[in-house]
Structure formats: structure tokens, C-alpha cells
PDB file of C-alpha atoms in Angstrom:
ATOM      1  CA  UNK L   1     -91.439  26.143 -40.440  1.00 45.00           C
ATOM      2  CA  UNK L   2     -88.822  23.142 -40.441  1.00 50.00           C
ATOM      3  CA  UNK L   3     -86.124  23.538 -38.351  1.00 53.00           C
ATOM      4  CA  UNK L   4     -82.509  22.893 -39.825  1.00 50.00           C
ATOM      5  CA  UNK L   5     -80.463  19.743 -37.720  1.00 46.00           C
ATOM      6  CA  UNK L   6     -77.028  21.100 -37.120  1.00 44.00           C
ATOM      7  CA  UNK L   7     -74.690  20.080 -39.518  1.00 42.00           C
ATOM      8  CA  UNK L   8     -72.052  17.061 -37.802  1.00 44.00           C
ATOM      9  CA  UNK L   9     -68.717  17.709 -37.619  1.00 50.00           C
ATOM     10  CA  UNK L  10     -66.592  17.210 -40.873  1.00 53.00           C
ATOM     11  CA  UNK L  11     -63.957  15.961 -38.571  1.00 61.00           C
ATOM     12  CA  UNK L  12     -64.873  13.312 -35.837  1.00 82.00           C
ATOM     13  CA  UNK L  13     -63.388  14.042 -32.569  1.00 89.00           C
ATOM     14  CA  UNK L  14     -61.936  10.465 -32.555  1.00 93.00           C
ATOM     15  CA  UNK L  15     -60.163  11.165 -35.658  1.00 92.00           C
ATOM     16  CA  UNK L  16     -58.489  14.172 -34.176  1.00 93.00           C
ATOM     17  CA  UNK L  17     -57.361  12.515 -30.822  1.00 95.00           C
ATOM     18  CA  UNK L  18     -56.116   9.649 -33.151  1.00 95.00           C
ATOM     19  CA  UNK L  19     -53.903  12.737 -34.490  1.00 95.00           C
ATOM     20  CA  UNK L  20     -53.068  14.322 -31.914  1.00 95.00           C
ATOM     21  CA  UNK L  21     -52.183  10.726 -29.994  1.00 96.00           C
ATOM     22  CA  UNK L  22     -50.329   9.458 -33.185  1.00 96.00           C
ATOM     23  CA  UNK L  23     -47.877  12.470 -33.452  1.00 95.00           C
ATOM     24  CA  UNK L  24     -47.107  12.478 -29.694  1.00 95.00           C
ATOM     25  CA  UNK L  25     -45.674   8.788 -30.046  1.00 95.00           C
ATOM     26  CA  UNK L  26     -44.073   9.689 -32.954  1.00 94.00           C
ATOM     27  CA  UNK L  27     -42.381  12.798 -32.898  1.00 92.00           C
ATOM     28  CA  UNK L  28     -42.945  13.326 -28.546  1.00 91.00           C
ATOM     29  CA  UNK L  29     -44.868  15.920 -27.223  1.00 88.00           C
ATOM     30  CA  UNK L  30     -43.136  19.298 -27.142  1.00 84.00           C
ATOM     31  CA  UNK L  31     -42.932  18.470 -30.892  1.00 86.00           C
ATOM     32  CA  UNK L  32     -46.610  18.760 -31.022  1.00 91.00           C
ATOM     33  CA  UNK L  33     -48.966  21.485 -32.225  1.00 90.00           C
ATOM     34  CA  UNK L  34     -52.184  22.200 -33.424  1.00 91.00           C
ATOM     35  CA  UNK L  35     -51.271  22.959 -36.745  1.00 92.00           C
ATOM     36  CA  UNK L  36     -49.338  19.711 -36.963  1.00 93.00           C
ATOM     37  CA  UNK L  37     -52.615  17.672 -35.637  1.00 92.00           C
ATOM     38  CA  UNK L  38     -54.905  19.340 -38.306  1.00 92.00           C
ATOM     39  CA  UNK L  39     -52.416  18.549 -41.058  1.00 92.00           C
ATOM     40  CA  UNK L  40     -52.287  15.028 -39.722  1.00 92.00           C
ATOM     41  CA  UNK L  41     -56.273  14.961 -39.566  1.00 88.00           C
ATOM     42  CA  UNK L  42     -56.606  16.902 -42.550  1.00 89.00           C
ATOM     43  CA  UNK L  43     -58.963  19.121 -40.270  1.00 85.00           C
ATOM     44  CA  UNK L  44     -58.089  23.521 -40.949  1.00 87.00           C
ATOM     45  CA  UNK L  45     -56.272  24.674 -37.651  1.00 85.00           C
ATOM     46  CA  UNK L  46     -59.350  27.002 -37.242  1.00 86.00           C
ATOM     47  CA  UNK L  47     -61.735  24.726 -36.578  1.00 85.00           C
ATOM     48  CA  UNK L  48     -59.613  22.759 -33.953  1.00 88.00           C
ATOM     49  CA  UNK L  49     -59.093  25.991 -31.899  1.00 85.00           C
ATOM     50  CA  UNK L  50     -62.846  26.295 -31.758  1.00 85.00           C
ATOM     51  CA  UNK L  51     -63.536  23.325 -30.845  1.00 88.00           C
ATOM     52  CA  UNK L  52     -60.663  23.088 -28.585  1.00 88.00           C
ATOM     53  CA  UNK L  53     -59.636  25.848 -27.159  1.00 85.00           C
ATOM     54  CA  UNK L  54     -55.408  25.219 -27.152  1.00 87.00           C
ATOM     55  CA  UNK L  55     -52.896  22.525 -27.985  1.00 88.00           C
ATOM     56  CA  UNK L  56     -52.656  21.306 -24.354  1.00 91.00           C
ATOM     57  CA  UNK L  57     -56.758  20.408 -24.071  1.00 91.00           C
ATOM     58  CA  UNK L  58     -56.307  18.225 -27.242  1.00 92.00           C
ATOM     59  CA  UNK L  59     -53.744  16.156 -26.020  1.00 93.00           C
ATOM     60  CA  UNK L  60     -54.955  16.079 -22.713  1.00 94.00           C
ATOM     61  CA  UNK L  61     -58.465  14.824 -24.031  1.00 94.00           C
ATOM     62  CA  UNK L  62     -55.868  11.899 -26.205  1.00 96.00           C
ATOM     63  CA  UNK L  63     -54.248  11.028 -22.952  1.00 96.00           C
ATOM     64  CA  UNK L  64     -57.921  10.897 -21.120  1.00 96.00           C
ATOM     65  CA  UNK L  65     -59.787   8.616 -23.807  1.00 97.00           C
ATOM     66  CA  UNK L  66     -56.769   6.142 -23.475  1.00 97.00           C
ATOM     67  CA  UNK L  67     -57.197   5.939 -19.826  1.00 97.00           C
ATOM     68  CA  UNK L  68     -60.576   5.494 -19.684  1.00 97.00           C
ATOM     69  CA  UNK L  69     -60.259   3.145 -22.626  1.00 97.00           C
ATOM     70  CA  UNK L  70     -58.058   1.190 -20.223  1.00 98.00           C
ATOM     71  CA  UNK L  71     -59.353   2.024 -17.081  1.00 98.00           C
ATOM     72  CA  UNK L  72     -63.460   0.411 -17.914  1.00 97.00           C
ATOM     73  CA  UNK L  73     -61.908  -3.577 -18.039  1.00 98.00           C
ATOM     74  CA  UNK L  74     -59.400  -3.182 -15.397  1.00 98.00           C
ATOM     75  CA  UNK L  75     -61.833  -2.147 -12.823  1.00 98.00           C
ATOM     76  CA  UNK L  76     -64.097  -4.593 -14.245  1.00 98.00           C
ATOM     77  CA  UNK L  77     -61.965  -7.369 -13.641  1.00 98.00           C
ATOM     78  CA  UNK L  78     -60.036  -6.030 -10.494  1.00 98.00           C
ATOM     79  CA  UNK L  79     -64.056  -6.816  -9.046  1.00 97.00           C
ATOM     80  CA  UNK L  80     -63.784 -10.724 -10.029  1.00 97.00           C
ATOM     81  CA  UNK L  81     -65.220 -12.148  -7.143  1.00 95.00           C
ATOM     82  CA  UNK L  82     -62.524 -14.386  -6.076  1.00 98.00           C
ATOM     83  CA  UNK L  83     -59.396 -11.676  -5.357  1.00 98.00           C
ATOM     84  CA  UNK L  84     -56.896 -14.020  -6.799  1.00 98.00           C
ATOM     85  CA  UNK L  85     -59.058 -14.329  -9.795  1.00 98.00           C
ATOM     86  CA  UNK L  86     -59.259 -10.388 -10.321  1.00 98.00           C
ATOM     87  CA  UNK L  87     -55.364 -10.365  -9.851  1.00 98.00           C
ATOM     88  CA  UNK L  88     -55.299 -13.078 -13.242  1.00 98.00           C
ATOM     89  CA  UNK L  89     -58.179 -11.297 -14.754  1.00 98.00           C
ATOM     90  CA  UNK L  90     -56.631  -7.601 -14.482  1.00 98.00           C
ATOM     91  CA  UNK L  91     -53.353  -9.397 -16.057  1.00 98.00           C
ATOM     92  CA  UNK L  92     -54.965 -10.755 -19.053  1.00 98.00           C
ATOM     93  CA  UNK L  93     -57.094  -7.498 -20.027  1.00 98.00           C
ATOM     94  CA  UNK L  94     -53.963  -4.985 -19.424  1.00 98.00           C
ATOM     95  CA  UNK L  95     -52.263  -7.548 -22.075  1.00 98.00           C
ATOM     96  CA  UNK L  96     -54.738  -8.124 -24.155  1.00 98.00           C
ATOM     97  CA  UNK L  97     -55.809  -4.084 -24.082  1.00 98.00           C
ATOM     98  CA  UNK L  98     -51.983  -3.352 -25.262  1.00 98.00           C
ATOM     99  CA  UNK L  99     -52.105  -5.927 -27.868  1.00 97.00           C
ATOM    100  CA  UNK L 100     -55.105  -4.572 -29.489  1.00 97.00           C
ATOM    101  CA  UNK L 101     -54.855  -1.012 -28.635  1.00 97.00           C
ATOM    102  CA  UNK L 102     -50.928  -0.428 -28.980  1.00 97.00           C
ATOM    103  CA  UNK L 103     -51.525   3.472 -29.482  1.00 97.00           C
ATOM    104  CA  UNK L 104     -53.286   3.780 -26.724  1.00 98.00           C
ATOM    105  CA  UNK L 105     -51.048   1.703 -24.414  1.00 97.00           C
ATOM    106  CA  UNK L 106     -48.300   3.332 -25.602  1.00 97.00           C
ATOM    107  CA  UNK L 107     -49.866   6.919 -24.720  1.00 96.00           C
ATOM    108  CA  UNK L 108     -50.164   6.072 -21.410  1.00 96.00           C
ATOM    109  CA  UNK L 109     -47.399   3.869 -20.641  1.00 96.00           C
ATOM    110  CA  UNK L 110     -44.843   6.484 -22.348  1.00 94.00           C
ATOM    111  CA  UNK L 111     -45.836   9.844 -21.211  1.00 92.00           C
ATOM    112  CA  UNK L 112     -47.314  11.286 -17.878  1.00 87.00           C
ATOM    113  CA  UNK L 113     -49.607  13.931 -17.885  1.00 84.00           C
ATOM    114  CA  UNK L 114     -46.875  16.822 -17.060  1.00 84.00           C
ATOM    115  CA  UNK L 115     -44.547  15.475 -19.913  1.00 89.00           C
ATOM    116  CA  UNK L 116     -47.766  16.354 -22.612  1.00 90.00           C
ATOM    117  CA  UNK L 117     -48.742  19.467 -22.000  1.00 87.00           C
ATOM    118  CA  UNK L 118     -46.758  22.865 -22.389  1.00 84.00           C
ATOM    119  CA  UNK L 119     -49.565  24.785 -19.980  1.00 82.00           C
ATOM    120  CA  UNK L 120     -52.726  24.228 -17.738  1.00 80.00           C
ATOM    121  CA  UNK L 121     -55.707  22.899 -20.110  1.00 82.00           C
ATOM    122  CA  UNK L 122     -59.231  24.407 -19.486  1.00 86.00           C
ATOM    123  CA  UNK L 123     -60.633  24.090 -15.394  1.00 89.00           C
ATOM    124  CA  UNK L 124     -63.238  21.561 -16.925  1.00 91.00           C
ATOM    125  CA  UNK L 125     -60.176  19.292 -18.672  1.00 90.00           C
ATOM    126  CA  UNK L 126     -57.822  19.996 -15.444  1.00 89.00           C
ATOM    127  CA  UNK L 127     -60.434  18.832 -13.526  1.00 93.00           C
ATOM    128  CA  UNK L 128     -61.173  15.401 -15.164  1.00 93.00           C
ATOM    129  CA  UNK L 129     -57.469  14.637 -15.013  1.00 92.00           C
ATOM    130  CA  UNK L 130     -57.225  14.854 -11.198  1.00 92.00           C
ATOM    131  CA  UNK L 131     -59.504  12.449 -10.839  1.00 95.00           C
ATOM    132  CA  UNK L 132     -58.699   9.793 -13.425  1.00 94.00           C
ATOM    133  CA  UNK L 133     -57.200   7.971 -11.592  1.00 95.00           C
ATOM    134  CA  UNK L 134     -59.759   7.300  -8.785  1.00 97.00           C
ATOM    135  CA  UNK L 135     -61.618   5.055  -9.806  1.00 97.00           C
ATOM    136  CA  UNK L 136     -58.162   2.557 -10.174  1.00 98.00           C
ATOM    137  CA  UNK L 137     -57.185   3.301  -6.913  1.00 98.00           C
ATOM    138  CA  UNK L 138     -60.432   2.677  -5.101  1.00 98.00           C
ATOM    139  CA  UNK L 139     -60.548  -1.004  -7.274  1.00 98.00           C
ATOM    140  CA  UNK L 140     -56.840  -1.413  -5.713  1.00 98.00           C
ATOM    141  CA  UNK L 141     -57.919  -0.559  -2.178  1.00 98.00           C
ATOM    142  CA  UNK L 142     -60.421  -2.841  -2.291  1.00 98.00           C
ATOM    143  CA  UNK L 143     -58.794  -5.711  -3.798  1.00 98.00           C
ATOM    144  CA  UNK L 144     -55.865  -5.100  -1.049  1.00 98.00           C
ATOM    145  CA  UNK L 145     -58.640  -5.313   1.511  1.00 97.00           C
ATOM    146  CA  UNK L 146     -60.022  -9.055  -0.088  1.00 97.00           C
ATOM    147  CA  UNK L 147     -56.342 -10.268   0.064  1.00 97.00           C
ATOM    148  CA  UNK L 148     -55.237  -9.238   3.440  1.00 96.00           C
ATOM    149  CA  UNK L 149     -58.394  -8.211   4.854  1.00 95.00           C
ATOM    150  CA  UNK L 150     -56.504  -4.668   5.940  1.00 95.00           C
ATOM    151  CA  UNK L 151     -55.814  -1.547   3.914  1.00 97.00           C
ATOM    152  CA  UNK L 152     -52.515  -0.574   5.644  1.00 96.00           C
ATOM    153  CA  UNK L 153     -50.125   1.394   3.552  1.00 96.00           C
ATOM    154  CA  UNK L 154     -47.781  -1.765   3.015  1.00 95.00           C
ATOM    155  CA  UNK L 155     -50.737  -3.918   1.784  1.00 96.00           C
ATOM    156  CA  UNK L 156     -51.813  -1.642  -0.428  1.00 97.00           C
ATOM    157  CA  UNK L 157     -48.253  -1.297  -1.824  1.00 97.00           C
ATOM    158  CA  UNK L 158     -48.329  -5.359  -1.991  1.00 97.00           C
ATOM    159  CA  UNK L 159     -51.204  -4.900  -4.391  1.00 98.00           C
ATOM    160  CA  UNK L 160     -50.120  -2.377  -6.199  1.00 98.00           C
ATOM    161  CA  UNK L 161     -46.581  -3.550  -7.251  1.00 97.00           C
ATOM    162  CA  UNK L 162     -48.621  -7.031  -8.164  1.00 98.00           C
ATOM    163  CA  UNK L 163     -51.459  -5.553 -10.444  1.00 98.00           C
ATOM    164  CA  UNK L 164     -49.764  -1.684 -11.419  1.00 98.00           C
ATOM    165  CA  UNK L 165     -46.301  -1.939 -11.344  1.00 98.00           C
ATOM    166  CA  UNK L 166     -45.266  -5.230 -12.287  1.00 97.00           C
ATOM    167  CA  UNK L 167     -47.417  -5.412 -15.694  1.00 97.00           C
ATOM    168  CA  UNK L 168     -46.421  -1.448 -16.682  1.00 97.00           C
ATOM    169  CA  UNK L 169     -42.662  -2.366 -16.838  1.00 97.00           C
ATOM    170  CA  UNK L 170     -43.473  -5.396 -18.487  1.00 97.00           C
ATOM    171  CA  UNK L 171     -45.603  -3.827 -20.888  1.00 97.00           C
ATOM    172  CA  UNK L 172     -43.678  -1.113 -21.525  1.00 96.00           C
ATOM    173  CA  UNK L 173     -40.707  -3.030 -22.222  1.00 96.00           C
ATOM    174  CA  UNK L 174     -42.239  -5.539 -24.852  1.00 96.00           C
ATOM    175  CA  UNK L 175     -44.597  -2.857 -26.458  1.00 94.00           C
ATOM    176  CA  UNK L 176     -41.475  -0.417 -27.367  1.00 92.00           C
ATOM    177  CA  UNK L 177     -39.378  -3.728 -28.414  1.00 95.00           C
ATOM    178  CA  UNK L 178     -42.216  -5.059 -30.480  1.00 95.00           C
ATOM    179  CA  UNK L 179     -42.021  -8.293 -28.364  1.00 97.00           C
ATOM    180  CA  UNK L 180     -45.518  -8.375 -26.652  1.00 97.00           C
ATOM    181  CA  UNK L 181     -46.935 -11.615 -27.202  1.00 96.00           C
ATOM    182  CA  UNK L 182     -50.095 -13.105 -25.953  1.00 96.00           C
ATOM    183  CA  UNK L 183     -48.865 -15.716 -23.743  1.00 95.00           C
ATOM    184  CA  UNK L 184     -47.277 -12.663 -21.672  1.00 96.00           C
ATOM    185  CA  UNK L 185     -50.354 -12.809 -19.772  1.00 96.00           C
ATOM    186  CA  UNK L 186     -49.759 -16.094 -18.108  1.00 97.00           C
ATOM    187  CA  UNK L 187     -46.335 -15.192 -17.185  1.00 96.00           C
ATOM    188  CA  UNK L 188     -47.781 -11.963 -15.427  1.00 98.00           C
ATOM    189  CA  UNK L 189     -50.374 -13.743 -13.480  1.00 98.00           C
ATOM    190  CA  UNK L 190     -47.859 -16.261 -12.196  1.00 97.00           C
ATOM    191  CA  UNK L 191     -45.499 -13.552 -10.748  1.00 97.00           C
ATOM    192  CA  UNK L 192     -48.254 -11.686  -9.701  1.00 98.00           C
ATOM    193  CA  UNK L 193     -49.833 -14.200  -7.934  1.00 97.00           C
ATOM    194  CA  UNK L 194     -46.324 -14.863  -6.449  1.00 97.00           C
ATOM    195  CA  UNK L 195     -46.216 -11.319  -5.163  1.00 97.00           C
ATOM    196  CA  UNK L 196     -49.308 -11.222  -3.025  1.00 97.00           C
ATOM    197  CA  UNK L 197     -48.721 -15.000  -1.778  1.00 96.00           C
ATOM    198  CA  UNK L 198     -45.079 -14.406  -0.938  1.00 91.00           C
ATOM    199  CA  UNK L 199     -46.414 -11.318   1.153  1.00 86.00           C
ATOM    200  CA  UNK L 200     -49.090 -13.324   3.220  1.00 83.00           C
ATOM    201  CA  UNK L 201     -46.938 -15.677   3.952  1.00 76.00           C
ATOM    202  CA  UNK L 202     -44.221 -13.049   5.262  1.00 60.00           C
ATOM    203  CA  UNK L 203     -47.057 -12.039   7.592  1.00 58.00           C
ATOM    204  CA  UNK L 204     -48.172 -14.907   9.304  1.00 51.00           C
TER     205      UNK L 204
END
């Protein structure tokens, strides 16, 4: 006797988190529901509570996608094997990720996880979102500990203003103004690069 495949989803989960993503940068979060995401998607509300569970998991999983999205080429190029070159490298991906993911970028430049969500998603979701960030931080460690061959709190804050802190406000800035343009990049590498250098130097 044949066995029936299951029948796919109607409504692709990427199509929903581009909903649910979509109506948070337009409207904010609080603003948000399920019933607004599965008129956006076109998906019926019921099926998006079964397959989600609440409001609150569907944004989080939005706001997770994007920073993994982000997250996979700034690692990657945080490990270039000369440090200075990761610093230039990290520069031109988080530019060139906001220029062709703008959604995205937005998402996670915009809103932090406490500003999305109205309650505590499901333990499994809650749990993924502690730990996003590791994987970052660990790169950042490390590159702090190619540049100044320490990790002591004020080197890794060196780092992290050059490679976090400096491109978010920049980023965010252009990206809301409609400004961003490619050669962005080069700027952000030079003042990064002036960061770290102006730091060593302080030190010797």
C-alpha cells in the first residue's frame, strides 16, 4: 500500500517571517499581531497559531533569521587571517548585507529583542535567543586577542566600538535616511582601522 507524502505547507515559513518582519518596520511592534501577519501573508490566522504557537514566537523567529542572516559573513570575515584585514572585511559585508538585505538590517538595527515581543516565546525559541549572540562575541574576542595579543576588558571594548559600534550607528543612520551608499564601506574601514591603531599606539 503507497504511502501518502505529507502535503507542504501552503504558506512558506519565509513568506510569513517576511510578514511578520515587514509589519514590525512598518507599523512597530506592539502594533503587531497574528491576525495582521496572516492578512499580510494571506495565510488564515489558524494555521499560524498551529504552526506557531503565539505572536511573540513569530516575531522572535523574524528577528532570529535576520541575525543569523547577518551573523554567517561577519564571523566569516571577522576570521580573515590578517586581523586588520577581518576589521576591512567585516566592514564591507555589514554594508554590503544592509544594502541588499535592507529589511533585515533594519530588523535588527531598529528593534532589540525586548522591544518585539509582548511575552516570553516558547523555552525552545527563548533559548536560541540567549545565545545568538555567541558566536559574534567569541569572533570579537578573538580578533581583540590578534590585535593586542590580550583579551582585557578595554581591548575588547577597542574592538568592539571598531567592528560593532561604529558601523551600527552608521548604518542605522543612512539606512533610515535612505542615504546608504556603497562606498560607505571604505569610509568605515578607514575609521575603523583608525580606532584599533590609535589604541595600540596609546599603549606602547
Amino acid at each position: 500500500m503507497r504511502r501518502e507524502m505529507p502535503r507542504p505547507a501552503l504558506h512558506g515559513t519565509d513568506v510569513l517571517l517576511d510578514a511578520a518582519r515587514d509589519l514590525v518596520i512598518e507599523t512597530g511592534p506592539r502594533a503587531v499581531g497574528i491576525r495582521d501577519i496572516a492578512k499580510r501573508s494571506g495565510a488564515p490566522s489558524g494555521s499560524l497559531y498551529h504552526r506557531f504557537q503565539s505572536r511573540d514566537k513569530l516575531v522572535a523567529l523574524a528577528w532570529l533569521r535576520a541575525a543569523r542572516r547577518f551573523q554567517t559573513g561577519f564571523v566569516a570575515a571577522l576570521g580573515t587571517d590578517d586581523p586588520f584585514d577581518a576589521i576591512r572585511a567585516s566592514m564591507r559585508w555589514s554594508v554590503g548585507f544592509a544594502l541588499s538585505e535592507p529589511a533585515d538590517t533594519q530588523l535588527l538595527l531598529c528593534f532589540s529583542q525586548g522591544e518585539l515581543l509582548d511575552a516570553a516565546p516558547p523555552p525552545e525559541t527563548a533559548a536560541e535567543l540567549a545565545v545568538v549572540n555567541v558566536s559574534v562575541e567569541n569572533a570579537v574576542r578573538t580578533l581583540t586577542r590578534r590585535l593586542f595579543r590580550t583579551v582585557t576588558s578595554r581591548a575588547v571594548e577597542v574592538t568592539t566600538y571598531a567592528v560593532i559600534d561604529l558601523p551600527y550607528a552608521v548604518l542605522r543612520r543612512h539606512l533610515l535616511a535612505g542615504t546608504l551608499i556603497p562606498r560607505a564601506s571604505a569610509l568605515l574601514e578607514s575609521a575603523a582601522i583608525a580606532i584599533v591603531t590609535d589604541s595600540m599606539q596609546v599603549r606602547r
